[in-house]
Short mmCIF file of N, CA and C in Angstrom, two decimals:
data_model
loop_
_atom_site.label_atom_id
_atom_site.label_comp_id
_atom_site.label_asym_id
_atom_site.label_seq_id
_atom_site.Cartn_x
_atom_site.Cartn_y
_atom_site.Cartn_z
N MET G 17 -23.04 -5.23 -3.07
CA MET G 17 -22.41 -6.26 -2.33
C MET G 17 -21.01 -5.81 -3.01
N ARG G 18 -20.88 -5.66 -4.12
CA ARG G 18 -19.36 -5.33 -4.35
C ARG G 18 -18.76 -4.36 -3.89
N HIS G 19 -19.41 -3.46 -3.31
CA HIS G 19 -18.79 -2.00 -2.56
C HIS G 19 -18.36 -2.29 -1.30
N PHE G 20 -19.00 -3.90 -0.89
CA PHE G 20 -18.84 -4.12 0.73
C PHE G 20 -17.50 -5.01 0.80
N LEU G 21 -17.72 -5.85 -0.58
CA LEU G 21 -16.57 -6.88 -0.59
C LEU G 21 -15.32 -6.06 -1.06
N VAL G 22 -15.13 -4.94 -1.65
CA VAL G 22 -14.00 -4.29 -1.90
C VAL G 22 -13.34 -3.57 -0.74
N MET G 23 -14.42 -3.05 0.51
CA MET G 23 -14.23 -2.32 1.44
C MET G 23 -13.66 -3.57 2.43
N THR G 24 -14.28 -4.68 2.39
CA THR G 24 -13.64 -5.84 3.22
C THR G 24 -12.17 -6.10 2.80
N ALA G 25 -12.22 -6.23 1.73
CA ALA G 25 -10.68 -6.43 1.09
C ALA G 25 -9.59 -5.36 1.65
N PHE G 26 -10.21 -4.28 1.23
CA PHE G 26 -9.10 -3.40 1.83
C PHE G 26 -8.91 -3.29 3.12
N ALA G 27 -9.75 -3.17 3.87
CA ALA G 27 -9.83 -3.45 5.43
C ALA G 27 -8.82 -4.60 5.93
N PHE G 28 -8.78 -5.59 5.15
CA PHE G 28 -8.17 -6.87 5.19
C PHE G 28 -6.66 -6.73 5.24
N ILE G 29 -6.42 -6.18 3.88
CA ILE G 29 -5.20 -5.93 3.47
C ILE G 29 -4.17 -4.85 4.39
N ALA G 30 -5.16 -3.65 4.87
CA ALA G 30 -4.47 -2.74 5.41
C ALA G 30 -3.98 -3.30 7.08
N ALA G 31 -5.27 -3.95 7.38
CA ALA G 31 -5.02 -4.36 8.85
C ALA G 31 -4.01 -5.51 9.01
N ALA G 32 -3.67 -6.15 7.87
CA ALA G 32 -2.63 -7.48 7.93
C ALA G 32 -1.27 -6.74 7.79
N VAL G 33 -0.93 -5.56 7.19
CA VAL G 33 0.07 -4.72 7.14
C VAL G 33 0.29 -3.92 8.62
N PHE G 34 -0.57 -3.35 8.94
CA PHE G 34 -0.44 -2.14 10.30
C PHE G 34 -0.47 -3.21 11.22
N GLY G 35 -0.82 -4.49 11.60
CA GLY G 35 -0.95 -5.48 12.45
C GLY G 35 0.85 -6.05 12.65
N THR G 36 1.11 -6.19 11.37
CA THR G 36 2.74 -6.70 11.39
C THR G 36 3.49 -5.53 11.71
N VAL G 37 3.46 -4.59 11.15
CA VAL G 37 4.60 -3.73 11.43
C VAL G 37 4.57 -3.04 12.86
N ALA G 38 3.36 -2.90 13.45
CA ALA G 38 3.13 -2.03 14.75
C ALA G 38 3.40 -2.71 15.94
N ARG G 39 3.45 -3.99 16.19
CA ARG G 39 3.86 -4.84 17.44
C ARG G 39 4.81 -5.71 17.30
N ASP G 40 5.20 -6.51 18.33
CA ASP G 40 6.30 -7.05 18.50
C ASP G 40 6.16 -8.53 18.55
N THR G 41 5.01 -8.72 19.43
CA THR G 41 4.93 -10.05 19.64
C THR G 41 3.83 -10.55 18.74
N ALA G 42 3.65 -11.96 18.21
CA ALA G 42 2.47 -12.50 17.48
C ALA G 42 1.23 -12.15 17.97
N GLY G 43 1.14 -12.42 19.34
CA GLY G 43 -0.34 -12.30 20.04
C GLY G 43 -0.75 -10.93 19.56
N ASP G 44 -0.25 -9.73 19.90
CA ASP G 44 -0.08 -8.25 20.18
C ASP G 44 -0.31 -7.92 18.51
N ARG G 45 0.37 -8.77 17.57
CA ARG G 45 0.08 -8.33 16.06
C ARG G 45 -1.20 -8.77 15.65
N ILE G 46 -1.69 -10.01 15.95
CA ILE G 46 -3.11 -10.63 15.64
C ILE G 46 -4.39 -9.76 16.30
N LEU G 47 -3.99 -9.44 17.94
CA LEU G 47 -5.02 -8.57 17.90
C LEU G 47 -5.12 -7.37 17.31
N TYR G 48 -3.73 -6.54 17.56
CA TYR G 48 -3.91 -5.02 16.70
C TYR G 48 -4.47 -5.32 15.29
N GLY G 49 -4.26 -6.33 14.66
CA GLY G 49 -4.56 -6.49 12.97
C GLY G 49 -5.90 -6.73 13.17
N LEU G 50 -6.81 -7.56 14.10
CA LEU G 50 -7.97 -7.54 14.27
C LEU G 50 -9.05 -6.45 14.45
N LYS G 51 -8.25 -5.51 15.69
CA LYS G 51 -8.79 -4.18 16.01
C LYS G 51 -9.11 -3.29 14.97
N VAL G 52 -7.82 -3.35 14.01
CA VAL G 52 -7.65 -2.57 13.05
C VAL G 52 -8.58 -2.91 12.15
N PHE G 53 -8.87 -3.83 11.94
CA PHE G 53 -9.99 -4.72 10.82
C PHE G 53 -11.18 -4.12 11.18
N ALA G 54 -11.29 -4.11 12.44
CA ALA G 54 -12.91 -4.08 12.90
C ALA G 54 -13.00 -2.32 13.17
N GLU G 55 -12.08 -1.75 12.88
CA GLU G 55 -12.35 -0.17 13.25
C GLU G 55 -12.40 0.26 11.70
N PHE G 56 -11.94 -0.27 10.66
CA PHE G 56 -12.18 0.17 9.21
C PHE G 56 -13.32 -0.56 9.02
N MET G 57 -13.99 -1.41 9.21
CA MET G 57 -15.34 -1.88 8.85
C MET G 57 -16.50 -1.01 9.59
N VAL G 58 -16.18 -0.84 10.99
CA VAL G 58 -17.11 -0.37 11.72
C VAL G 58 -17.41 1.11 11.19
N ILE G 59 -16.08 1.89 11.07
CA ILE G 59 -16.24 3.43 10.33
C ILE G 59 -16.89 3.36 9.29
N GLY G 60 -16.11 2.61 8.05
CA GLY G 60 -16.71 2.39 6.87
C GLY G 60 -18.07 2.50 6.45
N LEU G 61 -18.87 1.52 7.35
CA LEU G 61 -20.27 1.19 7.36
C LEU G 61 -20.93 2.64 7.97
N ALA G 62 -20.21 3.04 8.91
CA ALA G 62 -21.07 4.27 9.94
C ALA G 62 -20.90 5.42 8.70
N LEU G 63 -19.99 5.72 8.26
CA LEU G 63 -19.70 6.80 7.58
C LEU G 63 -20.72 6.29 6.04
N SER G 64 -20.76 5.21 5.44
CA SER G 64 -21.74 4.99 4.33
C SER G 64 -23.10 5.41 4.54
N TRP G 65 -23.39 5.06 5.66
CA TRP G 65 -25.00 5.24 6.49
C TRP G 65 -25.18 6.93 6.48
N VAL G 66 -24.11 7.83 6.93
CA VAL G 66 -24.27 8.96 6.89
C VAL G 66 -24.26 9.82 5.68
N LEU G 67 -23.31 9.35 4.61
CA LEU G 67 -23.15 9.39 3.17
C LEU G 67 -24.82 9.31 2.68
N TYR G 68 -25.08 7.99 2.89
CA TYR G 68 -26.61 7.86 2.09
C TYR G 68 -27.39 8.87 2.55
N PHE G 69 -27.79 9.66 3.67
CA PHE G 69 -28.83 10.70 3.83
C PHE G 69 -28.29 11.67 3.24
N LEU G 70 -27.25 12.28 2.77
CA LEU G 70 -26.81 13.32 2.01
C LEU G 70 -27.48 13.63 0.80
N PRO G 71 -28.11 14.42 0.42
CA PRO G 71 -28.98 14.54 -0.77
C PRO G 71 -27.62 15.07 -1.93
N TRP G 72 -26.78 15.39 -1.65
CA TRP G 72 -25.72 15.89 -2.68
C TRP G 72 -24.29 15.10 -2.67
N MET F 6 21.59 -13.59 8.74
CA MET F 6 22.24 -12.54 9.22
C MET F 6 21.40 -12.19 10.37
N THR F 7 21.66 -11.82 11.36
CA THR F 7 20.74 -11.31 12.55
C THR F 7 20.86 -10.04 12.57
N GLU F 8 19.98 -9.40 13.53
CA GLU F 8 19.92 -7.95 13.79
C GLU F 8 21.17 -7.40 14.36
N SER F 9 21.52 -8.09 15.31
CA SER F 9 23.01 -7.75 16.25
C SER F 9 24.06 -7.84 15.53
N GLU F 10 24.13 -8.24 14.19
CA GLU F 10 25.44 -8.14 13.46
C GLU F 10 25.60 -7.00 12.88
N TYR F 11 24.57 -6.15 12.39
CA TYR F 11 24.59 -4.86 12.05
C TYR F 11 25.16 -3.81 12.97
N SER F 12 26.10 -3.21 12.55
CA SER F 12 26.68 -2.30 13.74
C SER F 12 25.95 -0.76 13.28
N ALA F 13 25.86 0.19 14.28
CA ALA F 13 25.19 1.60 14.19
C ALA F 13 26.13 2.23 12.92
N GLY F 14 25.29 2.88 11.95
CA GLY F 14 25.82 3.45 10.98
C GLY F 14 26.04 2.30 9.70
N SER F 15 25.66 1.27 9.92
CA SER F 15 25.85 0.04 8.42
C SER F 15 25.14 0.54 7.63
N ILE F 16 25.66 0.49 6.39
CA ILE F 16 24.83 0.64 5.06
C ILE F 16 23.82 -0.46 5.02
N GLN F 17 23.94 -1.85 5.80
CA GLN F 17 23.00 -2.67 5.51
C GLN F 17 21.44 -2.42 5.30
N PRO F 18 21.11 -1.57 6.74
CA PRO F 18 19.29 -1.08 6.58
C PRO F 18 19.40 -0.50 5.30
N TRP F 19 20.05 0.23 4.95
CA TRP F 19 19.94 0.97 3.73
C TRP F 19 19.55 0.14 2.65
N ILE F 20 20.47 -0.94 2.48
CA ILE F 20 20.15 -1.89 1.44
C ILE F 20 18.79 -2.56 1.83
N MET F 21 18.54 -3.18 2.67
CA MET F 21 17.29 -3.83 2.92
C MET F 21 16.31 -3.26 2.70
N GLY F 22 16.14 -1.78 3.09
CA GLY F 22 14.93 -0.60 2.85
C GLY F 22 14.63 -0.46 1.28
N THR F 23 15.97 -0.41 0.84
CA THR F 23 15.92 -0.07 -0.78
C THR F 23 15.42 -1.12 -1.48
N ALA F 24 15.69 -2.52 -0.84
CA ALA F 24 15.43 -3.50 -1.47
C ALA F 24 13.97 -3.63 -1.39
N GLY F 25 13.19 -3.55 -0.04
CA GLY F 25 11.98 -3.70 0.44
C GLY F 25 11.33 -2.93 -0.58
N TRP F 26 11.63 -1.43 -1.09
CA TRP F 26 11.31 -0.70 -1.96
C TRP F 26 11.04 -1.00 -3.14
N ILE F 27 12.30 -1.46 -3.97
CA ILE F 27 12.26 -1.96 -5.35
C ILE F 27 11.19 -3.43 -5.37
N PHE F 28 11.32 -4.18 -4.59
CA PHE F 28 10.67 -5.36 -4.92
C PHE F 28 9.81 -5.80 -3.46
N PRO F 29 8.39 -5.46 -3.52
CA PRO F 29 7.98 -5.59 -2.10
C PRO F 29 8.10 -6.92 -1.58
N GLY F 30 8.46 -6.72 -0.17
CA GLY F 30 9.02 -8.18 0.32
C GLY F 30 10.25 -8.88 0.70
N ALA F 31 11.01 -8.16 -0.51
CA ALA F 31 12.47 -8.28 -0.60
C ALA F 31 13.00 -8.15 0.55
N GLY F 32 12.91 -6.83 1.43
CA GLY F 32 13.65 -6.51 2.45
C GLY F 32 13.70 -7.18 3.55
N HIS F 33 12.56 -7.79 3.73
CA HIS F 33 12.11 -9.00 4.80
C HIS F 33 12.79 -10.43 4.44
N MET F 34 12.45 -10.72 3.11
CA MET F 34 13.22 -12.02 2.69
C MET F 34 14.63 -11.99 3.07
N LEU F 35 15.55 -11.19 2.58
CA LEU F 35 16.93 -11.00 2.48
C LEU F 35 17.54 -10.96 3.82
N GLN F 36 16.53 -10.92 5.01
CA GLN F 36 16.77 -11.13 6.40
C GLN F 36 16.07 -12.20 7.14
N GLY F 37 15.54 -13.03 6.30
CA GLY F 37 15.16 -14.26 6.66
C GLY F 37 13.87 -14.39 7.34
N LYS F 38 12.96 -13.34 7.15
CA LYS F 38 11.82 -12.84 7.89
C LYS F 38 10.81 -13.40 7.02
N TRP F 39 10.68 -14.49 6.55
CA TRP F 39 9.75 -15.08 5.96
C TRP F 39 8.25 -14.73 5.95
N ALA F 40 7.69 -14.88 7.08
CA ALA F 40 6.10 -14.69 7.46
C ALA F 40 6.27 -13.16 7.22
N ARG F 41 6.74 -12.36 7.86
CA ARG F 41 6.62 -11.00 7.33
C ARG F 41 6.61 -10.50 5.87
N ALA F 42 7.55 -11.36 5.04
CA ALA F 42 7.80 -11.13 4.07
C ALA F 42 6.66 -11.35 3.27
N LEU F 43 5.61 -12.64 3.33
CA LEU F 43 4.71 -12.80 3.03
C LEU F 43 3.70 -12.08 3.18
N ILE F 44 3.44 -12.14 4.55
CA ILE F 44 2.30 -10.64 4.80
C ILE F 44 2.32 -9.46 3.98
N LEU F 45 3.66 -8.94 4.40
CA LEU F 45 3.83 -7.55 3.88
C LEU F 45 3.98 -7.46 2.41
N GLY F 46 4.94 -8.12 1.70
CA GLY F 46 4.98 -8.29 0.38
C GLY F 46 3.80 -8.88 -0.66
N GLY F 47 2.92 -9.97 0.25
CA GLY F 47 1.46 -10.18 -0.30
C GLY F 47 0.80 -9.22 -0.25
N ALA F 48 0.78 -8.50 0.89
CA ALA F 48 -0.45 -7.72 0.90
C ALA F 48 -0.02 -6.47 -0.03
N VAL F 49 1.17 -5.94 -0.44
CA VAL F 49 1.20 -4.88 -1.25
C VAL F 49 0.86 -5.31 -2.82
N TRP F 50 1.55 -6.45 -3.11
CA TRP F 50 1.16 -7.35 -4.57
C TRP F 50 -0.42 -7.56 -4.58
N VAL F 51 -0.92 -8.18 -3.82
CA VAL F 51 -2.41 -8.34 -3.83
C VAL F 51 -3.14 -6.95 -4.06
N CYS F 52 -2.82 -5.95 -3.08
CA CYS F 52 -3.57 -4.27 -3.56
C CYS F 52 -3.10 -3.95 -4.67
N PHE F 53 -1.98 -4.12 -5.36
CA PHE F 53 -1.50 -3.46 -6.54
C PHE F 53 -2.15 -4.19 -7.67
N VAL F 54 -2.01 -5.45 -7.43
CA VAL F 54 -3.06 -6.21 -8.68
C VAL F 54 -4.39 -6.01 -8.53
N ALA F 55 -5.04 -6.09 -7.75
CA ALA F 55 -6.27 -5.66 -7.38
C ALA F 55 -6.74 -4.36 -8.11
N GLY F 56 -6.09 -3.43 -7.65
CA GLY F 56 -5.84 -1.97 -8.26
C GLY F 56 -6.14 -1.97 -9.76
N LEU F 57 -5.14 -2.73 -10.21
CA LEU F 57 -5.22 -2.77 -11.53
C LEU F 57 -6.31 -3.42 -12.16
N SER F 58 -6.69 -4.36 -11.85
CA SER F 58 -7.57 -5.10 -12.33
C SER F 58 -9.03 -4.49 -12.19
N MET F 59 -9.14 -3.62 -11.19
CA MET F 59 -10.27 -2.62 -10.95
C MET F 59 -10.31 -1.63 -12.29
N GLY F 60 -9.32 -1.36 -12.64
CA GLY F 60 -9.29 -0.50 -13.55
C GLY F 60 -8.62 0.92 -13.15
N GLY F 61 -7.76 0.47 -12.05
CA GLY F 61 -7.43 1.77 -11.64
C GLY F 61 -6.23 2.45 -12.34
N HIS F 62 -6.13 3.75 -12.07
CA HIS F 62 -5.07 4.69 -12.81
C HIS F 62 -4.06 5.26 -12.12
N LEU F 63 -2.80 4.74 -12.83
CA LEU F 63 -1.57 5.06 -11.94
C LEU F 63 -0.87 6.66 -12.43
N PHE F 64 -0.72 7.37 -11.40
CA PHE F 64 -0.37 8.98 -11.57
C PHE F 64 1.10 8.92 -11.96
N SER F 65 1.28 10.04 -12.56
CA SER F 65 2.90 10.44 -13.14
C SER F 65 2.86 11.83 -13.26
N VAL F 66 3.87 12.32 -13.33
CA VAL F 66 4.20 13.70 -13.62
C VAL F 66 4.70 14.09 -14.70
N SER F 67 4.03 14.51 -15.62
CA SER F 67 4.53 14.28 -17.05
C SER F 67 4.67 15.69 -17.63
N GLY F 68 4.44 16.79 -16.98
CA GLY F 68 4.85 18.29 -17.45
C GLY F 68 3.89 18.65 -18.51
N MET F 69 2.68 17.72 -18.86
CA MET F 69 1.89 18.07 -19.91
C MET F 69 0.86 18.81 -18.92
N ASP F 70 0.69 18.96 -17.86
CA ASP F 70 -0.45 19.54 -16.95
C ASP F 70 0.10 21.08 -16.66
N GLN F 71 -0.60 22.04 -16.71
CA GLN F 71 -0.24 23.47 -16.22
C GLN F 71 -0.57 23.80 -14.83
N GLY F 72 0.37 24.59 -14.31
CA GLY F 72 -0.03 24.90 -13.03
C GLY F 72 -0.03 24.14 -11.79
N ILE F 73 -1.12 24.51 -11.13
CA ILE F 73 -1.74 23.90 -10.12
C ILE F 73 -2.13 22.42 -10.32
N SER F 74 -2.48 22.13 -11.64
CA SER F 74 -2.98 20.71 -12.01
C SER F 74 -1.62 19.87 -11.94
N SER F 75 -0.45 20.48 -12.62
CA SER F 75 0.65 19.65 -12.37
C SER F 75 1.08 19.29 -11.13
N LEU F 76 0.75 20.15 -9.87
CA LEU F 76 1.37 20.16 -8.67
C LEU F 76 0.57 18.78 -7.83
N LEU F 77 -0.76 18.97 -8.16
CA LEU F 77 -1.66 17.94 -7.64
C LEU F 77 -1.67 16.43 -8.01
N GLN F 78 -0.39 16.56 -9.33
CA GLN F 78 -0.20 15.42 -9.70
C GLN F 78 0.82 14.56 -8.75
N VAL F 79 1.58 15.53 -7.95
CA VAL F 79 2.87 14.77 -7.44
C VAL F 79 2.51 14.27 -5.88
N PRO F 80 1.22 14.57 -5.38
CA PRO F 80 1.31 13.61 -3.90
C PRO F 80 0.96 11.92 -4.49
N PRO F 81 0.05 12.10 -5.44
CA PRO F 81 -0.52 10.49 -5.54
C PRO F 81 0.65 9.96 -6.50
N THR F 82 1.62 10.72 -7.23
CA THR F 82 2.61 9.86 -7.78
C THR F 82 3.65 9.54 -6.79
N ILE F 83 3.92 10.33 -5.75
CA ILE F 83 4.72 9.76 -4.86
C ILE F 83 4.23 8.47 -4.02
N ALA F 84 2.99 8.53 -3.86
CA ALA F 84 2.49 7.60 -3.43
C ALA F 84 2.28 6.07 -4.23
N ASN F 85 2.22 6.22 -5.61
CA ASN F 85 2.14 5.31 -6.19
C ASN F 85 3.50 4.67 -6.61
N LEU F 86 4.59 5.68 -6.43
CA LEU F 86 6.11 5.27 -6.89
C LEU F 86 6.35 4.28 -5.79
N GLY F 87 5.75 4.51 -4.48
CA GLY F 87 5.88 3.42 -3.28
C GLY F 87 6.02 1.74 -3.60
N SER F 88 5.21 1.58 -4.73
CA SER F 88 5.05 0.38 -5.29
C SER F 88 6.60 -0.18 -6.01
N GLY F 89 7.40 0.56 -5.62
CA GLY F 89 8.66 0.19 -6.70
C GLY F 89 8.44 -0.29 -7.99
N LEU F 90 9.06 -1.58 -8.26
CA LEU F 90 9.20 -2.07 -9.49
C LEU F 90 7.98 -2.53 -10.07
N LEU F 91 6.73 -2.55 -9.42
CA LEU F 91 5.71 -2.75 -9.90
C LEU F 91 5.08 -1.23 -10.77
N TYR F 92 5.57 -0.28 -9.98
CA TYR F 92 5.28 0.91 -11.03
C TYR F 92 6.02 1.14 -12.26
N PHE F 93 7.30 0.75 -12.14
CA PHE F 93 8.17 0.80 -13.13
C PHE F 93 7.79 -0.25 -14.41
N VAL F 94 7.49 -1.31 -13.64
CA VAL F 94 6.97 -2.26 -14.94
C VAL F 94 6.08 -1.88 -15.69
N CYS F 95 5.04 -1.37 -15.03
CA CYS F 95 3.67 -0.82 -15.51
C CYS F 95 4.10 0.64 -16.45
N TRP F 96 5.03 1.14 -15.95
CA TRP F 96 5.60 2.34 -16.85
C TRP F 96 5.74 2.08 -18.23
N LEU F 97 6.88 1.02 -17.97
CA LEU F 97 7.58 0.59 -19.35
C LEU F 97 6.78 -0.03 -20.30
N LEU F 98 5.53 -1.06 -19.52
CA LEU F 98 4.48 -1.34 -20.64
C LEU F 98 3.60 -0.53 -20.93
N GLY F 99 3.58 0.43 -20.56
CA GLY F 99 2.17 1.66 -20.81
C GLY F 99 1.07 0.75 -19.99
N VAL F 100 0.93 0.19 -18.85
CA VAL F 100 -0.35 -0.24 -18.46
C VAL F 100 -0.74 0.77 -17.17
N GLY F 101 -1.88 1.23 -17.40
CA GLY F 101 -2.57 1.85 -16.05
C GLY F 101 -2.11 3.58 -16.02
N LEU F 102 -1.13 3.74 -16.72
CA LEU F 102 -1.04 5.15 -17.06
C LEU F 102 -1.72 5.95 -17.79
N ALA F 103 -2.35 5.42 -18.55
CA ALA F 103 -3.04 6.36 -19.78
C ALA F 103 -4.28 6.92 -19.20
N ASP F 104 -4.78 7.90 -19.64
CA ASP F 104 -5.95 8.57 -19.22
C ASP F 104 -6.94 7.96 -19.97
N ASP F 105 -7.69 6.72 -19.92
CA ASP F 105 -8.42 6.14 -20.62
C ASP F 105 -9.81 6.47 -20.00
N PRO F 106 -10.88 6.86 -21.15
CA PRO F 106 -12.24 7.12 -20.62
C PRO F 106 -13.00 6.01 -20.38
N VAL F 107 -12.43 4.79 -21.15
CA VAL F 107 -13.09 3.71 -20.88
C VAL F 107 -13.07 3.03 -19.50
N HIS F 108 -11.91 3.30 -19.04
CA HIS F 108 -11.51 2.75 -17.90
C HIS F 108 -11.55 3.69 -16.52
N ALA F 109 -12.27 4.83 -16.91
CA ALA F 109 -12.51 5.64 -15.87
C ALA F 109 -13.99 5.94 -15.61
N ALA F 110 -14.61 5.13 -16.81
CA ALA F 110 -16.11 5.01 -16.84
C ALA F 110 -16.52 3.53 -16.27
N ARG F 111 -15.78 3.05 -15.67
CA ARG F 111 -15.97 1.72 -14.81
C ARG F 111 -16.29 2.06 -13.23
N ALA F 112 -17.11 1.18 -12.76
CA ALA F 112 -17.61 1.42 -11.33
C ALA F 112 -16.58 1.50 -10.27
N THR F 113 -15.78 0.46 -10.94
CA THR F 113 -14.76 0.28 -10.01
C THR F 113 -13.13 1.18 -10.00
N TYR F 114 -13.29 1.90 -10.88
CA TYR F 114 -12.12 3.12 -11.37
C TYR F 114 -11.66 3.69 -9.87
N GLU F 115 -12.70 4.44 -8.98
CA GLU F 115 -12.03 4.84 -8.16
C GLU F 115 -11.34 4.19 -6.94
N TYR F 116 -12.06 2.69 -6.85
CA TYR F 116 -11.66 1.75 -6.05
C TYR F 116 -10.14 1.25 -6.22
N GLY F 117 -10.07 1.09 -7.93
CA GLY F 117 -8.85 0.68 -8.36
C GLY F 117 -7.54 1.91 -7.80
N ASN F 118 -8.12 3.06 -8.26
CA ASN F 118 -7.25 4.41 -7.72
C ASN F 118 -6.71 4.36 -6.37
N THR F 119 -7.66 4.06 -5.41
CA THR F 119 -7.13 3.82 -4.04
C THR F 119 -6.38 2.39 -3.65
N PHE F 120 -6.50 1.57 -4.52
CA PHE F 120 -5.89 0.33 -4.08
C PHE F 120 -4.72 0.70 -4.68
N LEU F 121 -4.24 1.10 -5.67
CA LEU F 121 -3.00 1.73 -6.28
C LEU F 121 -1.96 2.16 -5.27
N LEU F 122 -2.88 3.63 -4.86
CA LEU F 122 -2.36 4.34 -3.95
C LEU F 122 -1.99 3.74 -2.35
N ILE F 123 -2.74 2.75 -2.30
CA ILE F 123 -2.43 2.15 -0.79
C ILE F 123 -1.54 1.09 -0.90
N ALA F 124 -1.31 0.72 -2.07
CA ALA F 124 -0.59 -0.40 -2.20
C ALA F 124 1.09 0.31 -2.07
N GLY F 125 1.20 1.20 -2.60
CA GLY F 125 2.62 2.15 -2.40
C GLY F 125 2.77 2.62 -1.28
N LEU F 126 1.50 3.11 -0.59
CA LEU F 126 1.82 3.72 0.95
C LEU F 126 2.07 2.65 1.63
N LEU F 127 1.33 1.34 1.56
CA LEU F 127 1.85 0.26 2.58
C LEU F 127 3.11 -0.31 2.49
N ASN F 128 3.75 -0.36 0.96
CA ASN F 128 5.17 -0.75 0.67
C ASN F 128 6.18 0.36 1.61
N TYR F 129 5.89 1.58 1.42
CA TYR F 129 6.86 2.74 2.27
C TYR F 129 6.84 2.00 3.85
N LEU F 130 5.71 1.53 4.25
CA LEU F 130 5.68 1.08 5.56
C LEU F 130 6.50 -0.33 5.86
N ALA F 131 6.13 -1.17 5.04
CA ALA F 131 7.17 -2.44 4.84
C ALA F 131 8.82 -1.94 4.58
N MET F 132 8.86 -1.10 4.11
CA MET F 132 10.38 -0.41 3.56
C MET F 132 10.63 0.06 4.82
N LEU F 133 9.79 0.90 5.57
CA LEU F 133 10.67 1.11 6.84
C LEU F 133 10.76 0.08 7.96
N ASP F 134 10.09 -0.78 7.78
CA ASP F 134 10.12 -2.10 8.86
C ASP F 134 11.44 -2.77 8.37
N ALA F 135 11.36 -3.25 7.33
CA ALA F 135 12.66 -3.75 7.00
C ALA F 135 13.77 -2.89 7.36
N PHE F 136 13.77 -1.78 7.38
CA PHE F 136 15.03 -1.00 7.73
C PHE F 136 15.26 -0.93 9.21
N ASP F 137 14.36 -0.62 9.88
CA ASP F 137 14.22 -1.05 11.39
C ASP F 137 14.84 -2.29 11.96
N ILE F 138 14.27 -3.42 11.28
CA ILE F 138 14.85 -4.64 11.82
C ILE F 138 16.20 -4.66 10.99
N ALA F 139 16.85 -4.37 10.37
CA ALA F 139 18.16 -4.41 9.60
C ALA F 139 18.97 -3.49 10.70
N ALA F 140 18.28 -2.33 11.23
CA ALA F 140 19.31 -1.83 12.12
C ALA F 140 19.25 -2.10 13.60
N GLY F 141 18.50 -2.94 13.74
CA GLY F 141 18.46 -3.80 15.10
C GLY F 141 17.51 -3.02 16.28
N ARG F 142 16.69 -2.39 15.48
CA ARG F 142 15.65 -1.48 16.33
C ARG F 142 14.09 -2.13 16.77
N LYS F 143 14.03 -3.02 15.57
CA LYS F 143 13.11 -3.91 16.07
C LYS F 143 13.57 -5.71 15.83
N PRO F 144 12.76 -6.42 16.60
CA PRO F 144 12.88 -8.12 16.63
C PRO F 144 12.60 -8.69 15.50
#
């Protein structure tokens, strides 16, 4: 659970910064931030399942 | 002061960028971009403090390491230096820089390292954003 919370915090912080610096309008920033957050979470969870099955 | 008041080749963008690097959020604060300063500066501060509280390690090139080991310290040191004053305050206080086996044994040690590295790298992005705003390249 701790790992998931840390990953979520990381995704939130990075998405907030990426969303703020990468777009020009408020709506675009929020949408882009949400997209980046979702990408971090989905890719993080997918990678964690892939690594779970690796024996070393 | 608005972006349009800065002329091409002005020193103002460099000052804003440097201020943003030294004190995360300051580059935007000085330009009256309070929301951006809060989000970007806040993200860097939270990331850095979270990294330290998780027992993360700040890198430095001390000259104690030999050969390739010394070179491997350079990239993470550059990333950590992005935190500006936060890094130097920790350096002066001796916080987070020592190779402490107690910290290294913590379950969150690597998370802490990552948060500290990312805090510096995010602040480089924030610094460039402050520079671009001052140069009139961004609204």
